Amino acid sequence: MDKLVIEGGVPLSGEIAVSGAKNAALPALAACLLTAEPVILDRIPQVRDIRTMLDLIGHIIGAEVSVEGGRVTIHSARIEHPEAPYELVKTMRASSLVLGPLVGRCGRARVSLPGGCAIGARPINLHVSGLERLGAEVRQEHGYIEAVAPHGLQGANVQFDRISVTGTEDLLMAAVLARGETVIENAAREPEVADLAALLAAMGAKIEGAGTSTIRVQGVAKLGGAEHTIIPDRIEAGTFLIGGALTGGDLTVRGCVPEHLRALIAKLQQAGVDVTEPSPDTLRVRVPGKLKNVDITTEEHPGFATDLQAQFMTLMTQAAGISFVTETIFENRFMHAQELARMGANIRLEGRQAIVAGPTPLSGAQVIASDLRASASLVLAGLAARGETVVDRVYHIDRGYEKIESKLAGAGARIRRETS
Ligand code: EPU
């Protein structure tokens, strides 16, 4: 199992380039199942979750998918197996994103239920009830969701009980081939949803309002091929910006969309970080003085992203005063707190709130990552700590960060991978 070994204490400086967004690439790949024509996707990050999705799509279409660096071509001429087996869904919950496209295109799908995961229950009841509103008959048997729509889907009004990112994406992909109009209310407003809608529009779908809480879809009979470039990964960009601030560096993050990072930028500025936009796709962080305590509460976009909560908590261990970090999206997303405490942080957990008292010097230790973003927060802590930090179970980080060690090393970090 791979480990990352970090010798801390070097400020990050220079430039880091951002990869394509994993969470935009995953639904985009699933969307390719909606057409029999080839779809070409650019800036697909080479990370483990994408490999899993490509394997799943290969299984569904019964053919190899062409991958040339960040360019992926999917030609779903036929759907051989309209199903997502347990072996793939258990390693990546986003596999349930094939449910909507498969029911939309073939009128049936069989998708394993995701079960629990490190950060919470992660049910897909919203995906299922949305499809039912569009006329699918759904039953649950032997750990699988089986959905059928023998006469095709029929547009409808769907009001989500709570906001779900992949739930919105799944339903959007089902609705584009449904008869008539579908209106999705209380839709997720994440940039990844808007990026999916842009791809679907390029394929011939008729969609209005993606990126707002009401999305209107006029179903079409057929979609065609398209070429699309995935948006930059705002969570990766945010992770590096926090790393730059945490290590007292002078770091420029290139190839990002500052508009997607407004909530983080505001919190960094409140914490005393100087954040500038040297060009429209570049952000630069520097820390002119001491870091100040800031409270954050995770929210759906455009609020503070839950996927940056762990990294920001690491930052707050170095800020003067008490910060309250409140997690509202997932019920169990504080697993990094104990590991940060082992490195010297002073963090108390009270239900959905973590109370961080800083600044406390961090000292390198052996730590274990429990999920993707927790791993990222521990890598950042290692960069700021005195001495050596060994982050174990790096496969978590490999799920969503492309070449993280070489990117960080390029900005001066002393970090290496050890394979045992
Ligand atoms: N929820 C339900 N029922 C559902 C779906 C969701 O109750 O049918 C609940 C979840 O349990 C959670 C909340 O709704 O408490 C929000 O979950 P959401 O569905 O929005 O999460 P997701 O779509 O499964 C995506 C990202 C996550 C990110 C969340 C929140 C992808 C592939 N994953 O997950 O990314 O944390 O939105 O922004 O887009 C990550 O990249 O590390 C990651 C976990």
CSV table of C-alpha atoms and ligand atoms in Angstrom, one decimal:
chain,number,residue,atom,x,y,z
A,1,MET,CA,0.0,0.0,0.0
A,2,ASP,CA,1.4,3.4,-0.9
A,3,LYS,CA,2.3,6.1,1.6
A,4,LEU,CA,3.2,9.7,1.3
A,5,VAL,CA,6.2,10.8,3.3
A,6,ILE,CA,6.4,14.5,3.9
A,7,GLU,CA,9.3,16.5,5.4
A,8,GLY,CA,7.4,19.6,6.7
A,9,GLY,CA,8.3,23.2,7.2
A,10,VAL,CA,8.8,24.4,3.6
A,11,PRO,CA,6.5,27.2,2.4
A,12,LEU,CA,4.8,26.4,-0.9
A,13,SER,CA,5.8,28.9,-3.5
A,14,GLY,CA,5.7,29.3,-7.3
A,15,GLU,CA,2.8,27.9,-9.3
A,16,ILE,CA,0.6,24.9,-9.4
A,17,ALA,CA,-1.7,24.0,-12.3
A,18,VAL,CA,-5.2,22.7,-11.6
A,19,SER,CA,-6.6,19.5,-13.3
A,20,GLY,CA,-10.1,18.9,-14.6
A,21,ALA,CA,-12.8,18.4,-12.0
A,22,LYS,CA,-13.3,14.8,-10.9
A,23,ASN,CA,-16.9,15.6,-9.8
A,24,ALA,CA,-17.7,17.2,-13.2
A,25,ALA,CA,-15.9,14.4,-15.2
A,26,LEU,CA,-17.9,11.6,-13.5
A,27,PRO,CA,-21.4,12.7,-14.6
A,28,ALA,CA,-20.0,13.7,-18.0
A,29,LEU,CA,-18.7,10.2,-18.5
A,30,ALA,CA,-22.1,8.8,-17.5
A,31,ALA,CA,-23.8,11.2,-19.9
A,32,CYS,CA,-22.0,9.6,-22.8
A,33,LEU,CA,-24.3,6.6,-22.3
A,34,LEU,CA,-27.2,8.8,-23.6
A,35,THR,CA,-26.2,8.7,-27.2
A,36,ALA,CA,-25.1,6.1,-29.8
A,37,GLU,CA,-22.7,8.6,-31.3
A,38,PRO,CA,-19.1,9.2,-30.0
A,39,VAL,CA,-18.6,11.9,-27.3
A,40,ILE,CA,-15.1,13.3,-26.8
A,41,LEU,CA,-14.3,14.7,-23.4
A,42,ASP,CA,-11.1,16.7,-22.6
A,43,ARG,CA,-9.4,17.5,-19.4
A,44,ILE,CA,-10.5,14.3,-17.7
A,45,PRO,CA,-8.3,13.9,-14.6
A,46,GLN,CA,-6.3,10.7,-14.3
A,47,VAL,CA,-7.5,9.7,-10.9
A,48,ARG,CA,-8.8,6.4,-9.5
A,49,ASP,CA,-12.5,7.3,-9.4
A,50,ILE,CA,-12.4,8.1,-13.1
A,51,ARG,CA,-10.7,4.8,-13.8
A,52,THR,CA,-13.6,3.1,-11.9
A,53,MET,CA,-16.2,5.0,-14.0
A,54,LEU,CA,-14.4,4.1,-17.2
A,55,ASP,CA,-14.4,0.4,-16.2
A,56,LEU,CA,-18.1,0.7,-15.4
A,57,ILE,CA,-18.9,2.3,-18.7
A,58,GLY,CA,-16.7,-0.3,-20.5
A,59,HIS,CA,-18.8,-3.0,-18.8
A,60,ILE,CA,-22.1,-1.4,-19.7
A,61,ILE,CA,-21.2,-0.8,-23.4
A,62,GLY,CA,-19.3,-4.1,-23.7
A,63,ALA,CA,-16.3,-2.3,-25.3
A,64,GLU,CA,-13.1,-0.6,-24.5
A,65,VAL,CA,-13.1,3.1,-23.9
A,66,SER,CA,-10.4,5.1,-25.6
A,67,VAL,CA,-8.2,7.2,-23.3
A,68,GLU,CA,-5.4,9.3,-24.5
A,69,GLY,CA,-4.0,11.3,-21.6
A,70,GLY,CA,-6.8,13.6,-20.5
A,71,ARG,CA,-8.9,13.0,-23.7
A,72,VAL,CA,-11.5,10.3,-23.5
A,73,THR,CA,-13.7,9.1,-26.3
A,74,ILE,CA,-16.8,7.1,-25.5
A,75,HIS,CA,-18.8,5.5,-28.2
A,76,SER,CA,-21.8,3.8,-26.7
A,77,ALA,CA,-23.1,2.4,-30.0
A,78,ARG,CA,-24.9,-0.3,-27.9
A,79,ILE,CA,-25.8,-0.8,-24.3
A,80,GLU,CA,-24.8,-4.4,-23.6
A,81,HIS,CA,-25.4,-4.6,-19.8
A,82,PRO,CA,-27.5,-1.8,-18.4
A,83,GLU,CA,-26.2,-2.3,-14.9
A,84,ALA,CA,-23.8,-1.1,-12.2
A,85,PRO,CA,-22.5,-4.2,-10.3
A,86,TYR,CA,-21.8,-4.1,-6.5
A,87,GLU,CA,-18.1,-4.5,-7.0
A,88,LEU,CA,-17.9,-1.1,-8.7
A,89,VAL,CA,-20.5,0.8,-6.7
A,90,LYS,CA,-19.0,-0.3,-3.4
A,91,THR,CA,-15.7,1.4,-4.3
A,92,MET,CA,-17.3,4.5,-5.7
A,93,ARG,CA,-20.8,5.7,-4.8
A,94,ALA,CA,-20.9,8.0,-7.9
A,95,SER,CA,-21.4,4.8,-10.0
A,96,SER,CA,-25.1,5.4,-9.3
A,97,LEU,CA,-24.8,8.3,-11.8
A,98,VAL,CA,-25.5,5.7,-14.6
A,99,LEU,CA,-29.0,5.0,-13.3
A,100,GLY,CA,-30.6,8.1,-15.0
A,101,PRO,CA,-28.9,7.8,-18.3
A,102,LEU,CA,-29.6,4.0,-18.6
A,103,VAL,CA,-33.3,4.4,-17.8
A,104,GLY,CA,-33.5,7.3,-20.2
A,105,ARG,CA,-31.8,5.5,-23.1
A,106,CYS,CA,-32.9,1.9,-22.6
A,107,GLY,CA,-35.9,2.0,-20.3
A,108,ARG,CA,-34.2,-0.1,-17.7
A,109,ALA,CA,-31.3,-0.2,-15.3
A,110,ARG,CA,-30.0,-2.3,-12.5
A,111,VAL,CA,-27.7,-0.5,-10.1
A,112,SER,CA,-26.3,-1.7,-6.8
A,113,LEU,CA,-27.3,0.2,-3.7
A,114,PRO,CA,-24.3,2.1,-2.4
A,115,GLY,CA,-24.4,1.3,1.3
A,116,GLY,CA,-22.5,3.4,3.9
A,117,CYS,CA,-19.2,5.0,3.6
A,118,ALA,CA,-16.6,6.8,5.7
A,119,ILE,CA,-18.4,10.2,5.6
A,120,GLY,CA,-22.0,9.1,6.1
A,121,ALA,CA,-24.9,7.0,4.9
A,122,ARG,CA,-25.0,8.3,1.3
A,123,PRO,CA,-28.4,7.0,0.3
A,124,ILE,CA,-29.9,7.4,-3.2
A,125,ASN,CA,-33.5,7.7,-2.3
A,126,LEU,CA,-33.7,11.1,-4.0
A,127,HIS,CA,-32.4,9.7,-7.3
A,128,VAL,CA,-35.0,6.9,-7.1
A,129,SER,CA,-38.0,9.1,-6.2
A,130,GLY,CA,-37.1,11.5,-9.0
A,131,LEU,CA,-37.1,8.7,-11.5
A,132,GLU,CA,-40.4,7.5,-10.1
A,133,ARG,CA,-41.9,10.9,-10.7
A,134,LEU,CA,-40.8,10.5,-14.4
A,135,GLY,CA,-42.8,7.3,-14.6
A,136,ALA,CA,-40.2,4.7,-13.9
A,137,GLU,CA,-41.2,1.6,-11.8
A,138,VAL,CA,-38.5,1.0,-9.3
A,139,ARG,CA,-38.0,-1.9,-6.9
A,140,GLN,CA,-35.3,-2.9,-4.6
A,141,GLU,CA,-34.1,-6.5,-4.5
A,142,HIS,CA,-31.0,-8.3,-3.4
A,143,GLY,CA,-29.2,-5.1,-2.7
A,144,TYR,CA,-30.0,-3.7,-6.2
A,145,ILE,CA,-32.2,-0.9,-7.5
A,146,GLU,CA,-34.1,-2.2,-10.5
A,147,ALA,CA,-35.8,0.5,-12.6
A,148,VAL,CA,-37.9,0.0,-15.7
A,149,ALA,CA,-39.8,2.4,-17.9
A,150,PRO,CA,-41.0,0.1,-20.7
A,151,HIS,CA,-42.8,3.0,-22.5
A,152,GLY,CA,-40.1,5.6,-21.9
A,153,LEU,CA,-40.0,8.4,-19.3
A,154,GLN,CA,-42.5,11.2,-19.1
A,155,GLY,CA,-41.5,14.7,-18.0
A,156,ALA,CA,-42.8,15.9,-14.6
A,157,ASN,CA,-42.3,18.4,-11.8
A,158,VAL,CA,-39.8,17.1,-9.3
A,159,GLN,CA,-39.3,18.9,-6.0
A,160,PHE,CA,-36.3,17.5,-4.2
A,161,ASP,CA,-36.7,17.3,-0.4
A,162,ARG,CA,-33.1,18.2,0.0
A,163,ILE,CA,-30.4,19.3,-2.3
A,164,SER,CA,-28.3,16.5,-3.8
A,165,VAL,CA,-25.6,17.1,-6.3
A,166,THR,CA,-25.5,13.7,-8.0
A,167,GLY,CA,-29.3,13.3,-7.5
A,168,THR,CA,-29.8,16.5,-9.6
A,169,GLU,CA,-27.3,15.2,-12.2
A,170,ASP,CA,-28.9,11.8,-12.4
A,171,LEU,CA,-32.4,13.2,-12.9
A,172,LEU,CA,-31.2,15.7,-15.4
A,173,MET,CA,-29.7,13.0,-17.5
A,174,ALA,CA,-32.9,11.0,-17.2
A,175,ALA,CA,-35.0,14.0,-18.1
A,176,VAL,CA,-33.2,15.0,-21.4
A,177,LEU,CA,-34.7,12.0,-23.2
A,178,ALA,CA,-38.1,12.0,-21.4
A,179,ARG,CA,-41.3,13.1,-23.3
A,180,GLY,CA,-42.3,16.7,-22.6
A,181,GLU,CA,-41.1,19.1,-19.9
A,182,THR,CA,-39.4,18.2,-16.6
A,183,VAL,CA,-38.9,20.9,-13.9
A,184,ILE,CA,-36.4,20.1,-11.2
A,185,GLU,CA,-37.0,22.3,-8.1
A,186,ASN,CA,-34.5,22.6,-5.2
A,187,ALA,CA,-31.8,21.5,-7.7
A,188,ALA,CA,-28.1,21.6,-6.7
A,189,ARG,CA,-26.4,24.8,-8.0
A,190,GLU,CA,-22.9,23.4,-8.1
A,191,PRO,CA,-20.7,24.4,-11.1
A,192,GLU,CA,-20.5,20.6,-11.8
A,193,VAL,CA,-24.2,20.5,-12.5
A,194,ALA,CA,-23.9,23.5,-14.9
A,195,ASP,CA,-20.9,21.8,-16.6
A,196,LEU,CA,-23.0,18.6,-17.1
A,197,ALA,CA,-25.8,20.7,-18.6
A,198,ALA,CA,-23.4,22.4,-21.0
A,199,LEU,CA,-22.2,19.0,-22.2
A,200,LEU,CA,-25.8,17.8,-22.6
A,201,ALA,CA,-26.7,20.9,-24.5
A,202,ALA,CA,-23.8,20.3,-26.9
A,203,MET,CA,-25.3,16.8,-27.4
A,204,GLY,CA,-28.6,18.4,-28.4
A,205,ALA,CA,-30.5,18.6,-25.0
A,206,LYS,CA,-32.8,21.5,-24.2
A,207,ILE,CA,-32.0,22.7,-20.7
A,208,GLU,CA,-32.6,26.1,-19.0
A,209,GLY,CA,-31.6,27.2,-15.5
A,210,ALA,CA,-28.7,24.8,-14.7
A,211,GLY,CA,-26.6,26.3,-12.0
A,212,THR,CA,-29.8,27.7,-10.3
A,213,SER,CA,-32.3,25.9,-8.1
A,214,THR,CA,-34.9,25.5,-10.8
A,215,ILE,CA,-33.9,23.5,-13.9
A,216,ARG,CA,-36.2,23.2,-16.9
A,217,VAL,CA,-35.7,20.4,-19.5
A,218,GLN,CA,-37.6,20.0,-22.7
A,219,GLY,CA,-37.2,16.3,-23.6
A,220,VAL,CA,-35.8,15.4,-27.1
A,221,ALA,CA,-36.1,12.1,-29.0
A,222,LYS,CA,-32.4,11.6,-29.5
A,223,LEU,CA,-29.0,13.1,-28.5
A,224,GLY,CA,-25.9,13.2,-30.7
A,225,GLY,CA,-22.2,13.2,-30.3
A,226,ALA,CA,-20.3,16.2,-28.9
A,227,GLU,CA,-16.9,17.5,-27.8
A,228,HIS,CA,-16.6,19.1,-24.4
A,229,THR,CA,-13.8,20.3,-22.0
A,230,ILE,CA,-14.4,19.6,-18.3
A,231,ILE,CA,-14.2,22.6,-15.9
A,232,PRO,CA,-11.2,23.0,-13.6
A,233,ASP,CA,-11.3,21.2,-10.2
A,234,ARG,CA,-12.4,23.9,-7.6
A,235,ILE,CA,-11.7,21.5,-4.7
A,236,GLU,CA,-8.2,20.7,-5.9
A,237,ALA,CA,-7.6,24.5,-6.4
A,238,GLY,CA,-9.0,25.2,-3.0
A,239,THR,CA,-6.8,22.6,-1.4
A,240,PHE,CA,-3.7,24.1,-2.9
A,241,LEU,CA,-4.7,27.7,-1.9
A,242,ILE,CA,-5.2,26.5,1.7
A,243,GLY,CA,-1.8,24.8,1.5
A,244,GLY,CA,-0.2,28.0,0.4
A,245,ALA,CA,-1.7,29.9,3.2
A,246,LEU,CA,-1.0,27.2,5.8
A,247,THR,CA,2.7,27.0,5.0
A,248,GLY,CA,3.1,30.8,4.9
A,249,GLY,CA,4.0,30.6,1.3
A,250,ASP,CA,3.5,32.6,-1.8
A,251,LEU,CA,1.5,30.3,-4.1
A,252,THR,CA,-0.2,30.9,-7.5
A,253,VAL,CA,-2.8,28.4,-8.5
A,254,ARG,CA,-3.3,28.5,-12.3
A,255,GLY,CA,-6.1,27.3,-14.5
A,256,CYS,CA,-8.9,27.7,-12.0
A,257,VAL,CA,-12.2,29.6,-12.0
A,258,PRO,CA,-12.1,32.1,-9.2
A,259,GLU,CA,-15.9,32.5,-9.4
A,260,HIS,CA,-16.3,28.9,-8.2
A,261,LEU,CA,-14.2,29.6,-5.1
A,262,ARG,CA,-15.9,32.8,-3.7
A,263,ALA,CA,-16.9,31.3,-0.4
A,264,LEU,CA,-13.3,30.0,0.3
A,265,ILE,CA,-11.7,33.2,-0.9
A,266,ALA,CA,-13.9,35.2,1.5
A,267,LYS,CA,-13.0,32.9,4.5
A,268,LEU,CA,-9.3,33.0,3.6
A,269,GLN,CA,-9.4,36.8,3.5
A,270,GLN,CA,-11.2,36.9,6.9
A,271,ALA,CA,-8.4,34.7,8.2
A,272,GLY,CA,-5.8,37.3,7.1
A,273,VAL,CA,-4.7,35.7,3.9
A,274,ASP,CA,-4.0,38.1,1.0
A,275,VAL,CA,-5.8,36.6,-2.0
A,276,THR,CA,-5.4,38.2,-5.4
A,277,GLU,CA,-6.4,37.4,-9.0
A,278,PRO,CA,-3.4,38.2,-11.1
A,279,SER,CA,-5.4,37.0,-14.2
A,280,PRO,CA,-8.9,35.7,-14.8
A,281,ASP,CA,-7.9,32.1,-14.2
A,282,THR,CA,-5.3,32.5,-11.6
A,283,LEU,CA,-5.4,33.0,-7.8
A,284,ARG,CA,-2.4,33.9,-5.6
A,285,VAL,CA,-2.2,33.5,-1.8
A,286,ARG,CA,0.3,35.1,0.6
A,287,VAL,CA,0.1,35.6,4.4
A,288,PRO,CA,1.3,39.1,5.4
A,289,GLY,CA,0.8,38.6,9.2
A,290,LYS,CA,-0.5,36.1,11.6
A,291,LEU,CA,-3.5,33.9,10.7
A,292,LYS,CA,-6.8,34.8,12.5
A,293,ASN,CA,-9.6,32.5,13.6
A,294,VAL,CA,-12.6,32.2,11.4
A,295,ASP,CA,-15.8,30.1,11.7
A,296,ILE,CA,-17.1,28.1,8.8
A,297,THR,CA,-20.3,26.2,8.2
A,298,THR,CA,-20.5,23.9,5.2
A,299,GLU,CA,-23.4,24.5,2.8
A,300,GLU,CA,-24.4,23.6,-0.7
A,301,HIS,CA,-22.9,25.8,-3.4
A,302,PRO,CA,-22.4,28.7,-3.4
A,303,GLY,CA,-21.8,28.2,0.4
A,304,PHE,CA,-18.6,26.8,1.8
A,305,ALA,CA,-18.0,23.4,0.3
A,306,THR,CA,-18.0,20.3,2.5
A,307,ASP,CA,-15.1,19.0,0.3
A,308,LEU,CA,-12.9,21.8,1.7
A,309,GLN,CA,-13.9,21.6,5.3
A,310,ALA,CA,-11.1,19.2,6.4
A,311,GLN,CA,-8.4,21.3,4.7
A,312,PHE,CA,-9.8,24.5,6.2
A,313,MET,CA,-9.8,22.9,9.7
A,314,THR,CA,-6.1,22.2,9.2
A,315,LEU,CA,-5.6,25.8,8.4
A,316,MET,CA,-7.4,26.9,11.6
A,317,THR,CA,-5.1,24.8,13.8
A,318,GLN,CA,-2.5,27.5,12.9
A,319,ALA,CA,-4.8,30.5,13.5
A,320,ALA,CA,-4.9,32.5,16.7
A,321,GLY,CA,-8.1,32.0,18.7
A,322,ILE,CA,-11.0,29.6,18.6
A,323,SER,CA,-12.7,28.6,15.3
A,324,PHE,CA,-15.9,26.7,15.0
A,325,VAL,CA,-16.2,24.4,12.0
A,326,THR,CA,-19.7,23.2,11.5
A,327,GLU,CA,-20.5,20.3,9.0
A,328,THR,CA,-24.1,20.3,7.8
A,329,ILE,CA,-23.9,18.1,4.6
A,330,PHE,CA,-22.5,14.8,5.9
A,331,GLU,CA,-23.0,13.4,9.4
A,332,ASN,CA,-19.6,11.8,9.9
A,333,ARG,CA,-17.0,14.0,8.2
A,334,PHE,CA,-14.6,14.8,11.1
A,335,MET,CA,-12.4,11.7,10.9
A,336,HIS,CA,-9.4,13.9,10.2
A,337,ALA,CA,-9.8,15.7,13.6
A,338,GLN,CA,-8.3,12.8,15.7
A,339,GLU,CA,-5.4,12.5,13.3
A,340,LEU,CA,-4.8,16.2,13.4
A,341,ALA,CA,-4.9,16.0,17.2
A,342,ARG,CA,-2.2,13.3,17.0
A,343,MET,CA,0.0,15.9,15.2
A,344,GLY,CA,-0.6,18.4,18.0
A,345,ALA,CA,-3.8,20.2,17.1
A,346,ASN,CA,-6.3,21.1,19.8
A,347,ILE,CA,-9.7,20.1,18.4
A,348,ARG,CA,-12.8,19.2,20.4
A,349,LEU,CA,-15.8,17.6,18.6
A,350,GLU,CA,-19.3,18.3,19.7
A,351,GLY,CA,-21.8,16.6,17.3
A,352,ARG,CA,-21.6,18.4,14.0
A,353,GLN,CA,-19.2,21.0,15.3
A,354,ALA,CA,-15.5,21.0,15.7
A,355,ILE,CA,-14.0,23.5,18.0
A,356,VAL,CA,-10.4,24.3,17.0
A,357,ALA,CA,-8.1,26.2,19.4
A,358,GLY,CA,-5.0,27.6,17.8
A,359,PRO,CA,-2.3,28.2,17.1
A,360,THR,CA,-0.7,24.9,18.1
A,361,PRO,CA,2.6,23.8,16.5
A,362,LEU,CA,2.1,20.7,14.5
A,363,SER,CA,4.7,17.9,14.7
A,364,GLY,CA,5.1,15.2,12.1
A,365,ALA,CA,3.5,11.8,12.8
A,366,GLN,CA,2.2,8.7,11.2
A,367,VAL,CA,-1.4,9.3,10.3
A,368,ILE,CA,-4.1,7.3,8.5
A,369,ALA,CA,-6.4,8.8,6.0
A,370,SER,CA,-10.1,7.8,6.1
A,371,ASP,CA,-11.5,9.5,3.0
A,372,LEU,CA,-10.4,11.6,0.1
A,373,ARG,CA,-10.6,15.0,1.6
A,374,ALA,CA,-9.4,13.9,5.0
A,375,SER,CA,-6.3,12.6,3.4
A,376,ALA,CA,-5.8,16.0,1.7
A,377,SER,CA,-6.1,17.7,5.0
A,378,LEU,CA,-3.4,15.4,6.5
A,379,VAL,CA,-1.0,16.0,3.6
A,380,LEU,CA,-1.4,19.8,4.2
A,381,ALA,CA,-0.8,19.3,7.9
A,382,GLY,CA,2.3,17.4,7.1
A,383,LEU,CA,3.6,20.3,4.9
A,384,ALA,CA,3.2,22.6,7.9
A,385,ALA,CA,4.5,20.3,10.6
A,386,ARG,CA,8.0,20.0,12.0
A,387,GLY,CA,9.7,16.8,11.0
A,388,GLU,CA,8.4,13.8,9.1
A,389,THR,CA,4.8,12.9,8.5
A,390,VAL,CA,3.7,9.6,6.9
A,391,VAL,CA,0.2,9.6,5.5
A,392,ASP,CA,-0.9,6.0,5.1
A,393,ARG,CA,-3.7,4.6,2.9
A,394,VAL,CA,-2.9,7.0,0.1
A,395,TYR,CA,-5.3,5.2,-2.2
A,396,HIS,CA,-8.0,7.6,-0.8
A,397,ILE,CA,-6.1,10.6,-2.1
A,398,ASP,CA,-5.5,8.9,-5.4
A,399,ARG,CA,-9.2,8.7,-5.9
A,400,GLY,CA,-9.5,12.4,-6.5
A,401,TYR,CA,-6.1,14.2,-6.8
A,402,GLU,CA,-4.1,13.9,-9.9
A,403,LYS,CA,-0.3,13.6,-9.3
A,404,ILE,CA,-0.6,15.4,-6.0
A,405,GLU,CA,3.0,14.7,-4.8
A,406,SER,CA,4.6,15.9,-8.0
A,407,LYS,CA,2.4,19.0,-8.1
A,408,LEU,CA,3.3,19.9,-4.5
A,409,ALA,CA,7.0,19.0,-5.0
A,410,GLY,CA,6.9,21.5,-8.0
A,411,ALA,CA,6.0,24.2,-5.5
A,412,GLY,CA,8.9,23.3,-3.2
A,413,ALA,CA,7.3,20.7,-0.9
A,414,ARG,CA,9.5,17.8,0.3
A,415,ILE,CA,7.1,15.0,-0.4
A,416,ARG,CA,7.6,11.5,-1.8
A,417,ARG,CA,5.6,8.4,-2.4
A,418,GLU,CA,6.7,5.1,-0.9
A,419,THR,CA,5.3,1.9,-2.3
A,420,SER,CA,5.4,-1.2,0.0
B,1,EPU,N1,-28.8,12.5,0.3
B,1,EPU,C1,-29.9,11.8,0.6
B,1,EPU,N2,-30.5,11.1,-0.3
B,1,EPU,C2,-30.1,11.0,-1.6
B,1,EPU,C3,-28.9,11.7,-1.9
B,1,EPU,C4,-28.2,12.4,-0.9
B,1,EPU,O1,-30.4,11.9,1.8
B,1,EPU,O2,-30.7,10.3,-2.4
B,1,EPU,C5,-28.1,13.3,1.4
B,1,EPU,C6,-26.6,12.8,1.6
B,1,EPU,O3,-26.6,11.7,2.5
B,1,EPU,C7,-25.9,14.0,2.1
B,1,EPU,C8,-26.6,15.1,1.4
B,1,EPU,O4,-27.9,14.6,0.9
B,1,EPU,O5,-26.2,14.1,3.5
B,1,EPU,C9,-25.9,15.7,0.2
B,1,EPU,O6,-25.4,14.7,-0.6
B,1,EPU,P1,-25.2,14.8,-2.2
B,1,EPU,O7,-26.2,13.9,-2.8
B,1,EPU,O8,-25.3,16.2,-2.6
B,1,EPU,O9,-23.7,14.2,-2.3
B,1,EPU,P2,-23.3,13.4,-3.6
B,1,EPU,O10,-24.0,13.9,-4.8
B,1,EPU,O11,-23.3,11.9,-3.2
B,1,EPU,C10,-21.4,15.0,-4.3
B,1,EPU,C11,-19.9,14.9,-4.5
B,1,EPU,C12,-19.2,14.8,-3.1
B,1,EPU,C13,-19.6,16.1,-2.3
B,1,EPU,C14,-21.1,16.2,-2.2
B,1,EPU,C15,-21.6,17.5,-1.6
B,1,EPU,C16,-19.7,13.8,-6.6
B,1,EPU,C17,-19.3,12.6,-7.4
B,1,EPU,N3,-19.6,13.7,-5.3
B,1,EPU,O12,-21.7,13.8,-3.6
B,1,EPU,O13,-17.8,14.8,-3.3
B,1,EPU,O14,-19.1,16.0,-1.0
B,1,EPU,O15,-21.7,16.2,-3.6
B,1,EPU,O16,-21.1,18.6,-2.2
B,1,EPU,O17,-20.1,14.8,-7.2
B,1,EPU,C18,-15.6,14.3,-2.8
B,1,EPU,O18,-15.3,14.6,-3.9
B,1,EPU,O19,-14.7,14.0,-1.9
B,1,EPU,C19,-17.0,14.1,-2.5
B,1,EPU,C20,-17.4,13.4,-1.4
